[in-house]
């Protein structure tokens, strides 16, 4: 039995190494190489088969059928592997380019072969649906007709996250041609693999619930452990919880600039307040949403109306020292005039050439960032970025900047003159300091915007919500406060535990008050982002980390009153999560969702995984506390038991999140597993954290200090899964 155990777990460890290596090879050598060497290689399939067979034999030798819940859990994994094997050997995946009116009965598979369909497919129409009043695509919709020669043709619709199926073939909308005349479909034929795999998912869910409820299984035994009766039982709720002013450049008075902020603008393919654009423009250039005590609206409007002042203002941040040296810029901030000088003198091109010669990619990227800020400042100064004038022309809404040369000439003369010359009139009033006239013109412009856009404008509720959200600038201070409080409370708690004392009442009450205020703030922030964007705010890195902070604060408040161990863990985890969300110079832009992300499975997938990550962070911090108090065997043992209890819901939630993601991928792309780096590292993380659940087979995990050290190191896999993939490895999930 020992030999079989070594083979089973040994193969699993080898698989972890292979999967990690595959993601690195994919980054350095490309996806085709990674697929040829690993994912599509027969040796890779054999290794999975060895894990399945040796694991099954080991279960049988240990007579695990006497523990039905555990047996069902492991058998479900074998069913999932069997479904994946059936898909690998029998499924077909490919692409079909359908042009309107053309009948097709073939598609090209991923290996370049032609496959004939048992029916013909005709694209009747194709439409790109956009978000109201913007060019941002909301959905791609194809109307198709299928004729198998056996009767009346069947009509159907294919769109993002809406699949059309016929005789075992599934059609997914994946794109369109450059002319917009035809659609590109992903075609999948997997009549057996998907059914088996989904059955495995169902059995897995039942198995996990059974393990949590089974009185003879490890989880229920841990609940009865004496260590949990000494002040830490409340943790089990985790299972079911989820300076002096410098001289200022000339600008508009604050009230006039604020009225500018009330205008609508088409920015980032979204109709939003001018205030939003102004804040993101200021933060992009300067690194902060205000400058020398001036509001963002004053800064943005200053660049528009007082260009001669602002072009000499050193507010364009150049972070990289090498770039500042190459461009002959003193200090961390450059003016637009500095960039003009470096471009006209040829210093910019010389810098690019010298960096390319030595292949200094880091400095090249930093130079690109500086150049991007320069280009944005230039575009705002000349007005080309300010799309303030909507035009409803023939039922189609377009937005134009001041003085655009492409404004249609076949519109009302008064409207054409207003769009071309209106801003000139505003310039004149500002030059005369006629602030009342400026207010009146801005109000007139907003009425014009409302008239042209009609129902395509954001609702008044969404508009007010966005302005309120823009005024909330507390993410970074709150993250610093929580992280600092967490560290201080961690030190105080360690001392109290070592001396067998309770946490002082003032410390507990103060921490809970801070958590309550943090929860209120984060709830408001998430709610406002939801109202503004129209979708659950979990579509990018900032939003998911903000949600993780919210979930951690909520969990901590639910469990903190009966256990002093929870407070430092929860506060520190929430602070670090919010700090990561605030790492950028400004909050990520609130954008329209990509069509593929418009699915209810997105929010479920992200929420479940982020709660699992929060619990795994608790495990890591518990390990740190155990190492800090390693001479106190009673506390170390108690933390060991608590850690094992937390591990069950953490692993099970991570598992549920991964497989919800697989179902979403199958609905969106026609394949429930694509070996994308994020998927691979999620699987690696799942396996790494599943190993400590096998304490009876792997006795080292029954040793408290080994368990705690392992949980600290294992958290690196979470960091790689979330941050390493996003910023280094790339892939389809890079947006997350």
XYZ file of C-alpha atoms in Angstrom:
736
model
C 0.000 0.000 0.000
C 2.893 2.354 0.749
C 4.231 1.874 -2.769
C 0.841 2.635 -4.284
C 0.498 5.728 -2.077
C 3.907 6.960 -3.181
C 3.019 6.402 -6.829
C -0.328 8.184 -6.509
C 0.880 11.264 -4.636
C 4.209 11.227 -6.480
C 2.433 11.479 -9.825
C 0.347 14.331 -8.429
C 3.492 16.232 -7.380
C 5.026 15.627 -10.812
C 1.832 16.987 -12.386
C 2.131 20.162 -10.303
C 5.681 20.677 -11.590
C 4.632 19.953 -15.176
C 1.696 22.376 -15.035
C 3.833 25.182 -13.586
C 6.542 24.556 -16.204
C 3.947 24.600 -18.999
C 2.796 28.117 -18.095
C 6.393 29.362 -18.115
C 7.101 27.695 -21.475
C 3.910 29.228 -22.880
C 5.131 32.674 -21.826
C 8.650 32.243 -23.258
C 7.997 30.050 -26.319
C 4.344 30.679 -27.153
C 1.074 28.777 -26.860
C 1.694 26.331 -29.790
C 4.906 25.139 -28.129
C 3.228 24.705 -24.744
C 0.404 22.718 -26.299
C 2.795 20.525 -28.315
C 5.128 19.843 -25.406
C 2.526 19.518 -22.671
C -1.250 19.819 -23.046
C -1.636 17.928 -26.341
C 1.201 15.502 -25.670
C 0.241 11.863 -25.101
C 2.669 11.697 -22.146
C 0.601 14.403 -20.432
C -2.545 12.297 -20.867
C -0.723 9.204 -19.599
C 0.332 11.081 -16.464
C -3.283 12.046 -15.727
C -4.316 8.436 -16.341
C -1.622 7.244 -13.914
C -2.941 9.620 -11.261
C -6.503 8.364 -11.811
C -5.679 4.639 -11.835
C -3.228 4.714 -8.918
C -5.607 6.915 -6.923
C -8.539 4.560 -7.512
C -6.479 1.512 -6.541
C -5.291 3.286 -3.399
C -8.883 4.129 -2.436
C -9.941 0.533 -2.890
C -7.013 -0.857 -0.899
C -7.893 1.496 1.958
C -11.518 0.283 1.761
C -12.806 3.796 1.362
C -16.224 2.472 0.355
C -16.807 2.217 4.101
C -16.746 6.041 4.123
C -19.265 6.816 1.351
C -18.901 10.613 1.450
C -15.129 10.529 0.962
C -15.429 7.814 -1.689
C -18.067 9.805 -3.586
C -15.883 12.920 -3.501
C -12.914 11.119 -5.051
C -15.012 9.168 -7.548
C -16.480 12.431 -8.805
C -12.954 13.609 -9.607
C -12.399 10.413 -11.579
C -15.638 11.044 -13.496
C -14.452 14.578 -14.313
C -11.116 13.203 -15.549
C -12.975 10.601 -17.601
C -15.091 13.317 -19.197
C -11.967 15.309 -19.986
C -10.414 12.219 -21.560
C -13.492 11.588 -23.704
C -13.425 15.210 -24.841
C -9.704 15.015 -25.673
C -10.094 11.866 -27.770
C -13.453 12.443 -29.470
C -14.395 16.140 -29.506
C -14.044 18.465 -32.472
C -13.441 22.199 -32.182
C -12.979 24.674 -34.987
C -13.959 27.914 -36.677
C -16.481 28.803 -39.352
C -16.525 32.115 -41.225
C -20.067 32.678 -42.442
C -20.932 35.469 -44.879
C -24.495 36.754 -45.092
C -26.520 34.706 -47.566
C -23.871 32.001 -48.050
C -24.689 28.364 -47.207
C -21.867 26.374 -45.588
C -21.522 22.767 -44.532
C -17.829 22.693 -43.500
C -15.662 24.213 -40.804
C -11.918 24.162 -40.148
C -10.830 22.295 -37.011
C -8.085 23.513 -34.687
C -5.566 21.206 -36.360
C -6.277 22.786 -39.774
C -8.452 19.991 -41.156
C -11.792 20.462 -42.938
C -14.777 18.803 -41.303
C -18.094 18.318 -43.095
C -21.305 19.009 -41.217
C -24.370 16.768 -41.684
C -26.362 19.921 -42.537
C -25.902 23.360 -44.075
C -25.743 26.649 -42.169
C -26.794 29.948 -43.747
C -26.140 33.287 -42.081
C -29.307 35.323 -42.602
C -28.125 38.480 -40.779
C -25.423 39.752 -38.485
C -25.708 42.727 -36.131
C -23.285 44.410 -33.741
C -25.349 45.748 -30.867
C -23.729 48.624 -28.979
C -24.310 50.180 -25.595
C -26.799 53.053 -26.034
C -25.175 56.179 -27.409
C -21.658 54.711 -27.621
C -19.626 52.675 -30.120
C -18.761 50.067 -27.462
C -20.029 46.617 -28.536
C -22.586 45.088 -26.174
C -23.334 41.906 -28.130
C -22.780 40.234 -31.489
C -25.985 38.669 -32.805
C -26.246 36.294 -35.751
C -29.481 34.939 -37.194
C -28.831 31.595 -38.866
C -30.829 28.965 -40.705
C -29.971 25.267 -40.553
C -31.115 22.828 -43.259
C -30.419 19.113 -42.917
C -32.568 18.179 -45.944
C -35.183 16.422 -43.844
C -37.889 19.034 -43.689
C -38.420 22.679 -42.925
C -35.156 24.545 -42.181
C -34.587 25.493 -38.549
C -33.899 29.119 -37.619
C -31.885 30.165 -34.608
C -29.907 32.921 -32.944
C -26.256 32.890 -31.960
C -24.871 35.610 -29.683
C -22.342 35.987 -26.918
C -23.216 33.568 -24.110
C -26.127 32.221 -26.175
C -25.356 28.961 -27.932
C -27.219 27.394 -30.845
C -27.201 23.584 -30.914
C -28.221 21.207 -33.692
C -27.590 17.467 -33.934
C -24.758 17.533 -31.425
C -22.994 20.555 -32.960
C -22.855 23.802 -30.982
C -22.280 27.219 -32.524
C -20.759 30.072 -30.514
C -20.423 33.705 -31.578
C -16.702 34.473 -31.411
C -16.225 37.472 -33.711
C -16.861 39.022 -37.104
C -14.894 39.969 -40.202
C -13.314 43.373 -40.753
C -16.061 44.483 -43.152
C -18.832 43.544 -40.735
C -20.501 41.435 -43.436
C -20.016 38.079 -41.804
C -19.745 36.305 -38.481
C -17.070 33.989 -37.141
C -18.440 31.017 -35.228
C -16.690 28.608 -32.924
C -18.044 25.155 -33.700
C -17.872 22.391 -31.092
C -18.917 18.763 -31.354
C -18.586 16.944 -28.037
C -21.714 14.796 -27.556
C -20.325 12.646 -24.732
C -17.517 14.456 -22.927
C -19.544 17.425 -21.725
C -22.308 15.259 -20.284
C -19.854 13.072 -18.390
C -17.907 16.090 -17.131
C -21.027 17.914 -15.966
C -22.172 14.755 -14.200
C -18.817 14.747 -12.443
C -19.360 18.380 -11.373
C -22.723 17.429 -9.893
C -21.274 14.441 -8.032
C -18.443 16.631 -6.771
C -20.884 19.142 -5.277
C -22.836 16.352 -3.590
C -19.589 14.797 -2.351
C -18.335 18.051 -0.814
C -21.639 18.614 0.989
C -21.590 15.002 2.206
C -18.039 15.357 3.575
C -19.052 18.480 5.516
C -22.083 16.680 6.988
C -20.553 13.217 7.555
C -20.119 12.603 11.284
C -17.231 10.191 10.630
C -15.348 12.457 8.220
C -12.435 14.696 9.167
C -14.361 17.948 9.180
C -16.962 16.925 11.762
C -14.233 15.318 13.882
C -12.360 18.619 13.878
C -15.486 20.428 15.065
C -15.461 18.226 18.163
C -11.762 18.866 18.875
C -11.165 20.198 22.416
C -9.050 23.073 21.063
C -12.148 24.627 19.516
C -13.823 24.916 22.888
C -11.298 27.460 24.069
C -12.379 30.708 22.543
C -12.096 29.901 18.825
C -15.394 28.208 17.996
C -16.702 31.400 16.427
C -14.286 30.881 13.540
C -16.575 28.139 12.267
C -18.951 30.815 11.000
C -16.386 31.223 8.230
C -17.809 28.120 6.670
C -21.091 29.811 5.916
C -20.104 33.523 5.840
C -19.097 35.116 3.184
C 0.649 71.387 2.710
C 1.758 74.915 1.535
C 0.400 75.906 -1.821
C 2.760 76.668 -4.723
C 1.953 79.235 -7.384
C -1.004 78.010 -9.380
C -1.501 78.172 -13.129
C -4.539 80.067 -14.355
C -7.795 78.157 -14.344
C -11.565 78.522 -14.086
C -13.243 79.484 -10.805
C -14.229 76.406 -8.851
C -17.981 76.859 -9.433
C -17.595 77.297 -13.210
C -15.317 74.260 -13.385
C -17.870 72.305 -11.343
C -20.594 73.168 -13.871
C -18.248 71.822 -16.573
C -18.104 68.640 -14.528
C -21.881 68.298 -14.917
C -21.607 67.998 -18.703
C -21.764 64.647 -20.460
C -18.776 63.378 -22.453
C -18.086 60.281 -24.497
C -15.006 58.851 -22.838
C -13.621 55.336 -23.011
C -16.624 54.305 -25.146
C -18.993 55.316 -22.348
C -21.206 58.333 -21.724
C -20.149 59.715 -18.358
C -19.846 63.023 -16.467
C -17.049 65.349 -17.569
C -16.011 65.129 -13.909
C -15.074 61.455 -14.402
C -12.928 62.264 -17.417
C -11.284 65.160 -15.537
C -10.389 62.989 -12.535
C -8.904 60.217 -14.640
C -7.023 62.704 -16.831
C -5.522 64.430 -13.781
C -4.645 61.146 -12.088
C -3.105 59.839 -15.315
C -0.791 62.828 -15.687
C -0.016 63.687 -12.071
C -0.674 60.464 -10.159
C -3.378 62.073 -8.003
C -6.941 63.264 -8.801
C -6.132 66.852 -7.757
C -3.245 69.276 -8.280
C -2.018 72.071 -6.005
C -5.405 72.296 -4.323
C -7.219 72.566 -7.655
C -10.075 70.208 -8.415
C -9.789 67.783 -11.315
C -12.375 69.826 -13.237
C -10.229 72.940 -12.797
C -7.145 71.069 -14.024
C -8.810 69.588 -17.126
C -10.580 72.817 -18.057
C -7.337 74.719 -17.411
C -5.575 72.636 -20.052
C -8.395 73.493 -22.464
C -8.857 77.208 -21.842
C -5.455 78.330 -20.486
C -3.072 76.257 -22.545
C -0.196 78.789 -22.460
C -0.075 78.513 -18.664
C -0.460 74.757 -18.423
C 2.020 73.752 -21.136
C 4.809 75.019 -18.846
C 3.388 73.390 -15.713
C 5.537 70.433 -14.496
C 2.735 67.981 -13.729
C 3.393 65.078 -16.136
C 4.804 62.334 -13.940
C 7.905 60.505 -15.220
C 8.521 57.704 -12.746
C 11.600 56.068 -14.260
C 14.970 57.719 -13.487
C 16.573 56.388 -16.681
C 13.814 57.984 -18.766
C 14.235 61.323 -16.986
C 17.976 61.188 -17.709
C 17.475 60.264 -21.380
C 14.968 63.098 -21.866
C 17.016 65.634 -19.881
C 14.186 66.166 -17.392
C 14.955 67.374 -13.881
C 12.782 66.073 -11.085
C 9.911 63.584 -11.219
C 7.579 65.830 -13.184
C 7.897 67.261 -16.678
C 5.945 69.924 -18.517
C 4.393 69.581 -21.941
C 7.016 72.069 -23.146
C 9.735 69.687 -21.921
C 8.311 66.959 -24.132
C 8.001 69.316 -27.095
C 11.664 70.157 -26.647
C 12.804 66.520 -26.486
C 10.702 65.544 -29.494
C 11.782 68.487 -31.662
C 15.450 68.093 -30.759
C 15.411 64.405 -31.609
C 16.207 63.368 -28.016
C 13.106 61.194 -27.866
C 14.049 59.198 -30.967
C 17.660 58.931 -29.817
C 16.451 57.549 -26.491
C 14.283 54.953 -28.233
C 17.135 53.899 -30.537
C 19.629 53.579 -27.686
C 17.209 51.502 -25.586
C 16.404 49.178 -28.471
C 20.115 48.724 -29.147
C 20.694 47.370 -25.629
C 17.249 45.701 -25.449
C 16.307 47.477 -22.194
C 12.651 46.462 -22.179
C 11.880 47.870 -18.728
C 13.043 51.363 -19.676
C 11.343 51.090 -23.069
C 8.035 50.378 -21.310
C 8.613 53.287 -18.913
C 9.383 55.567 -21.862
C 6.165 54.401 -23.508
C 4.198 55.306 -20.377
C 5.742 58.781 -20.315
C 5.006 59.245 -24.002
C 1.398 58.155 -23.419
C 0.958 60.881 -20.780
C 2.459 63.422 -23.174
C 0.089 62.383 -25.969
C -2.963 62.547 -23.691
C -2.032 66.029 -22.443
C -1.547 67.132 -26.053
C -4.940 65.731 -27.124
C -6.756 67.454 -24.260
C -4.944 70.746 -24.932
C -5.986 70.753 -28.609
C -9.495 69.518 -27.796
C -9.512 66.341 -29.893
C -10.153 64.172 -26.842
C -13.147 66.186 -25.653
C -16.149 64.592 -27.354
C -18.793 66.884 -25.895
C -21.114 67.297 -28.886
C -23.523 64.426 -29.620
C -25.363 64.294 -32.940
C -28.377 62.121 -33.574
C -28.066 61.783 -37.337
C -30.545 59.491 -39.022
C -31.252 57.616 -35.786
C -27.543 56.965 -35.187
C -25.795 58.788 -32.337
C -22.238 60.007 -32.869
C -20.090 62.209 -30.614
C -17.770 64.941 -31.902
C -15.113 67.154 -30.401
C -14.981 70.921 -30.829
C -14.160 71.888 -34.381
C -14.287 68.327 -35.778
C -13.872 68.378 -39.527
C -16.041 65.300 -40.017
C -19.304 66.824 -38.720
C -21.943 66.039 -41.390
C -22.852 69.028 -43.561
C -26.416 67.858 -44.261
C -27.695 68.857 -40.822
C -29.468 71.985 -39.607
C -27.248 75.056 -40.103
C -27.785 76.273 -36.549
C -26.837 72.923 -35.104
C -23.749 72.689 -37.343
C -22.631 76.186 -36.301
C -23.191 75.398 -32.607
C -21.041 72.262 -32.843
C -18.244 73.969 -34.775
C -18.147 77.342 -33.025
C -19.864 76.946 -29.647
C -16.654 76.396 -27.741
C -15.136 79.485 -29.393
C -17.979 81.487 -27.846
C -17.204 79.933 -24.443
C -13.498 80.758 -24.904
C -14.467 84.411 -25.507
C -16.600 84.659 -22.369
C -13.857 83.072 -20.260
C -11.287 85.479 -21.705
C -13.580 88.373 -20.620
C -14.134 86.641 -17.245
C -17.865 86.676 -17.919
C -18.526 83.817 -15.520
C -22.303 84.247 -15.587
C -22.265 83.952 -19.378
C -20.026 80.903 -19.106
C -22.516 79.277 -16.723
C -25.362 79.984 -19.142
C -23.529 78.527 -22.140
C -22.569 75.363 -20.225
C -26.219 74.936 -19.207
C -27.244 75.404 -22.842
C -24.702 72.792 -23.947
C -26.059 70.296 -21.423
C -29.627 70.868 -22.685
C -28.376 70.283 -26.224
C -26.717 67.039 -25.109
C -29.911 65.830 -23.451
C -31.999 66.677 -26.516
C -29.694 64.886 -28.969
C -29.124 61.792 -26.818
C -32.633 61.347 -25.450
C -33.065 57.975 -23.761
C -29.474 56.983 -24.573
C -28.120 59.128 -21.750
C -27.399 57.452 -18.398
C -30.248 57.756 -15.928
C -30.211 60.645 -13.469
C -29.650 58.103 -10.686
C -26.586 56.657 -12.417
C -25.244 60.156 -13.158
C -25.601 61.300 -9.544
C -24.152 58.003 -8.312
C -21.072 58.499 -10.474
C -20.518 62.029 -9.197
C -20.866 60.800 -5.618
C -18.468 57.937 -6.310
C -15.942 60.376 -7.786
C -15.949 62.300 -4.513
C -14.957 59.188 -2.526
C -11.171 59.284 -2.215
C -10.684 57.124 0.854
C -9.531 53.784 -0.586
C -5.811 54.382 -0.111
C -6.049 56.035 3.363
C -8.420 53.281 4.500
C -6.083 50.551 3.226
C -3.130 52.098 5.070
C -5.190 52.503 8.246
C -6.448 48.910 8.173
C -3.004 47.457 7.391
C -1.396 49.471 10.206
C -4.167 48.601 12.661
C -3.907 44.938 11.643
C -0.167 44.822 12.323
C -0.510 46.579 15.679
C -3.419 44.358 16.696
C -1.474 41.277 15.553
C 1.387 42.192 17.905
C -1.005 42.916 20.801
C -2.874 39.633 20.207
C 0.363 37.629 20.149
C 1.332 39.094 23.513
C -2.115 38.425 24.963
C -2.125 34.824 23.749
C 1.398 34.223 25.044
C 0.331 35.560 28.477
C -3.042 33.744 28.384
C -4.905 37.073 28.565
C -7.906 38.326 26.627
C -7.593 41.207 24.191
C -8.233 44.518 26.019
C -11.809 45.712 25.665
C -10.727 49.076 24.246
C -8.722 47.355 21.514
C -11.561 44.985 20.593
C -14.217 47.719 20.604
C -12.067 50.128 18.615
C -11.223 47.495 15.998
C -14.865 46.491 15.590
C -15.876 50.136 15.177
C -13.258 50.604 12.452
C -14.476 47.435 10.731
C -18.086 48.603 10.840
C -17.181 51.937 9.259
C -15.059 50.143 6.660
C -17.932 47.822 5.790
C -20.287 50.775 5.323
C -17.786 52.560 3.080
C -16.979 49.487 0.966
C -20.654 48.599 0.640
C -21.400 52.103 -0.622
C -18.453 52.014 -3.049
C -19.448 48.645 -4.518
C -23.106 49.668 -4.749
C -22.277 52.910 -6.544
C -19.993 51.112 -9.033
C -22.835 48.640 -9.648
C -25.314 51.465 -10.339
C -22.844 53.311 -12.586
C -21.690 50.367 -14.676
C -24.965 48.461 -14.783
C -23.256 45.189 -13.883
C -21.947 43.506 -10.738
C -18.587 45.187 -10.004
C -16.341 42.136 -10.304
C -14.983 42.487 -13.831
C -11.394 43.638 -13.214
C -8.569 43.430 -10.718
C -9.546 46.550 -8.778
C -13.152 45.455 -8.324
C -12.327 41.871 -7.319
C -9.793 43.007 -4.706
C -12.275 45.570 -3.404
C -14.872 42.810 -3.126
C -12.343 40.603 -1.324
C -11.769 43.432 1.177
C -15.547 43.764 1.653
C -15.997 40.001 2.137
C -13.116 39.839 4.615
C -14.499 42.729 6.676
C -17.947 41.121 6.697
C -16.547 37.724 7.769
C -14.454 39.338 10.492
C -17.405 41.272 11.920
C -19.514 38.111 11.993
C -16.896 36.140 13.918
C -14.893 38.664 15.934
C -16.988 38.982 19.096
C -16.129 35.499 20.345
C -12.538 35.106 19.206
C -9.672 37.575 19.450
C -7.708 35.609 16.828
C -10.057 36.724 14.072
C -9.593 40.480 14.441
C -5.923 40.863 13.444
C -6.275 38.328 10.619
C -9.371 39.959 9.173
C -8.234 43.570 9.507
C -4.805 42.864 8.024
C -6.245 40.819 5.133
C -8.822 43.525 4.348
C -6.175 46.257 4.503
C -3.790 44.395 2.208
C -6.601 43.572 -0.246
C -7.662 47.207 -0.417
C -4.039 48.318 -0.684
C -3.532 46.037 -3.704
C -6.687 47.479 -5.249
C -5.200 50.966 -4.798
C -1.749 50.146 -6.201
C -2.510 51.920 -9.473
C -2.292 55.666 -9.776
C -6.069 55.825 -9.936
C -9.015 53.470 -9.852
C -9.435 51.551 -13.094
C -11.870 53.172 -15.453
C -15.461 52.042 -15.134
C -16.015 50.515 -18.539
C -18.701 48.694 -20.432
C -18.385 44.945 -20.058
C -16.863 43.033 -22.939
C -19.677 41.019 -24.556
C -18.242 37.717 -23.347
C -18.415 38.939 -19.716
C -22.138 39.720 -19.838
C -23.123 36.607 -17.918
C -24.542 36.009 -14.415
C -21.913 33.297 -14.003
C -19.215 35.990 -13.901
C -20.242 37.423 -10.524
C -20.789 33.970 -8.994
C -17.439 32.692 -10.296
C -15.503 35.707 -9.017
C -17.311 36.033 -5.683
C -16.826 32.386 -4.704
C -13.139 32.379 -5.616
C -12.409 35.681 -3.842
C -14.059 34.401 -0.639
C -11.886 31.275 -0.927
C -8.800 33.489 -1.327
C -9.803 35.447 1.787
C -10.008 32.210 3.789
C -6.635 31.070 2.432
C -5.199 34.437 3.506
C -6.548 33.741 7.007
C -4.686 30.402 6.894
C -1.451 32.124 5.902
C -1.764 34.693 8.710
C -2.576 31.897 11.156
C 0.680 30.244 10.108
C 2.574 33.478 10.740
C 1.062 33.723 14.220
C 1.929 30.082 14.931
C 5.553 30.651 13.924
C 5.634 33.781 16.091
C 4.316 31.834 19.106
C 6.022 28.529 18.266
C 7.114 27.975 21.894
C 3.489 27.999 23.056
C 2.452 24.464 22.048
C -1.157 24.904 23.165
C -1.704 27.942 20.927
C 0.114 26.328 17.995
C -2.086 23.236 18.298
C -5.236 25.344 18.535
C -4.250 27.279 15.407
C -3.554 23.957 13.684
C -7.078 22.710 14.378
C -8.652 26.015 13.384
C -6.566 26.046 10.203
C -7.764 22.589 9.227
C -11.375 23.622 9.839
C -10.963 26.715 7.626
C -9.192 24.631 4.973
C -12.299 22.577 4.160
C -14.594 25.466 3.107
C -11.649 27.270 1.472
C -10.788 24.313 -0.776
C -14.412 23.489 -1.485
C -15.267 27.092 -2.384
C -12.189 27.293 -4.617
C -13.283 24.062 -6.296
C -16.799 25.362 -6.854
C -15.423 28.618 -8.260
C -13.100 26.820 -10.674
C -15.827 24.576 -12.035
C -18.369 27.418 -12.311
C -15.689 29.102 -14.411
C -15.440 25.955 -16.527
C -19.193 25.965 -17.166
C -19.031 29.673 -18.065
C -16.150 28.993 -20.472
C -18.159 26.221 -22.118
C -21.117 28.543 -22.599
C -18.945 31.384 -23.906
C -16.148 29.711 -25.883
C -17.331 26.145 -26.522
C -14.661 24.551 -24.353
C -14.865 24.103 -20.610
C -11.093 23.902 -20.208
C -8.551 25.636 -22.452
C -5.341 25.315 -20.397
C -5.158 29.093 -20.114
C -2.471 30.164 -17.564
C -5.119 31.397 -15.107
C -6.976 28.078 -15.340
C -3.757 26.124 -14.917
C -2.634 28.070 -11.855
C -6.111 27.861 -10.321
C -5.810 24.082 -10.696
C -2.283 24.152 -9.210
C -3.547 26.172 -6.228
C -6.447 23.779 -5.747
C -4.163 20.727 -5.713
C -1.644 22.399 -3.385
C -4.331 23.210 -0.818
C -6.086 19.845 -1.226
C -2.959 17.960 -0.116
C -3.220 18.987 3.582
C -6.748 17.524 3.654
C -5.128 14.084 3.280
C -3.577 14.029 6.748
C -4.197 10.301 7.232
C -2.216 9.464 4.091
C 0.326 12.268 4.466
C 1.236 12.283 8.173
C 3.508 15.343 7.919
C 0.361 17.485 7.770
C -0.603 16.207 11.214
C 2.431 18.054 12.583
C 1.253 21.592 13.490
C 4.453 23.466 12.624
C 4.767 21.727 9.250
C 1.125 22.531 8.489
C 1.585 26.208 9.365
C 4.805 26.535 7.368
C 3.154 24.832 4.413
C 0.168 27.225 4.508
C 2.508 30.223 4.452
C 4.457 28.928 1.443
C 1.307 27.651 -0.296
C -0.117 31.177 -0.355
C 2.490 31.985 -3.012
C 0.362 29.951 -5.431
C -2.595 32.256 -4.714
C -0.423 35.298 -5.399
C 0.829 33.787 -8.660
C -2.696 32.805 -9.713
C -4.081 36.283 -9.135
C -1.162 38.630 -9.780
C 1.467 36.594 -11.609
C -0.918 35.544 -14.368
C -2.414 39.025 -14.739
C 0.863 40.921 -14.928
C 3.404 38.361 -16.183
C 2.007 35.216 -17.790
C -0.966 36.802 -19.600
C -3.662 34.769 -21.355
C -7.416 35.087 -21.850
C -7.898 36.000 -18.178
C -5.447 38.935 -18.210
C -8.355 41.348 -17.741
C -9.240 39.783 -14.409
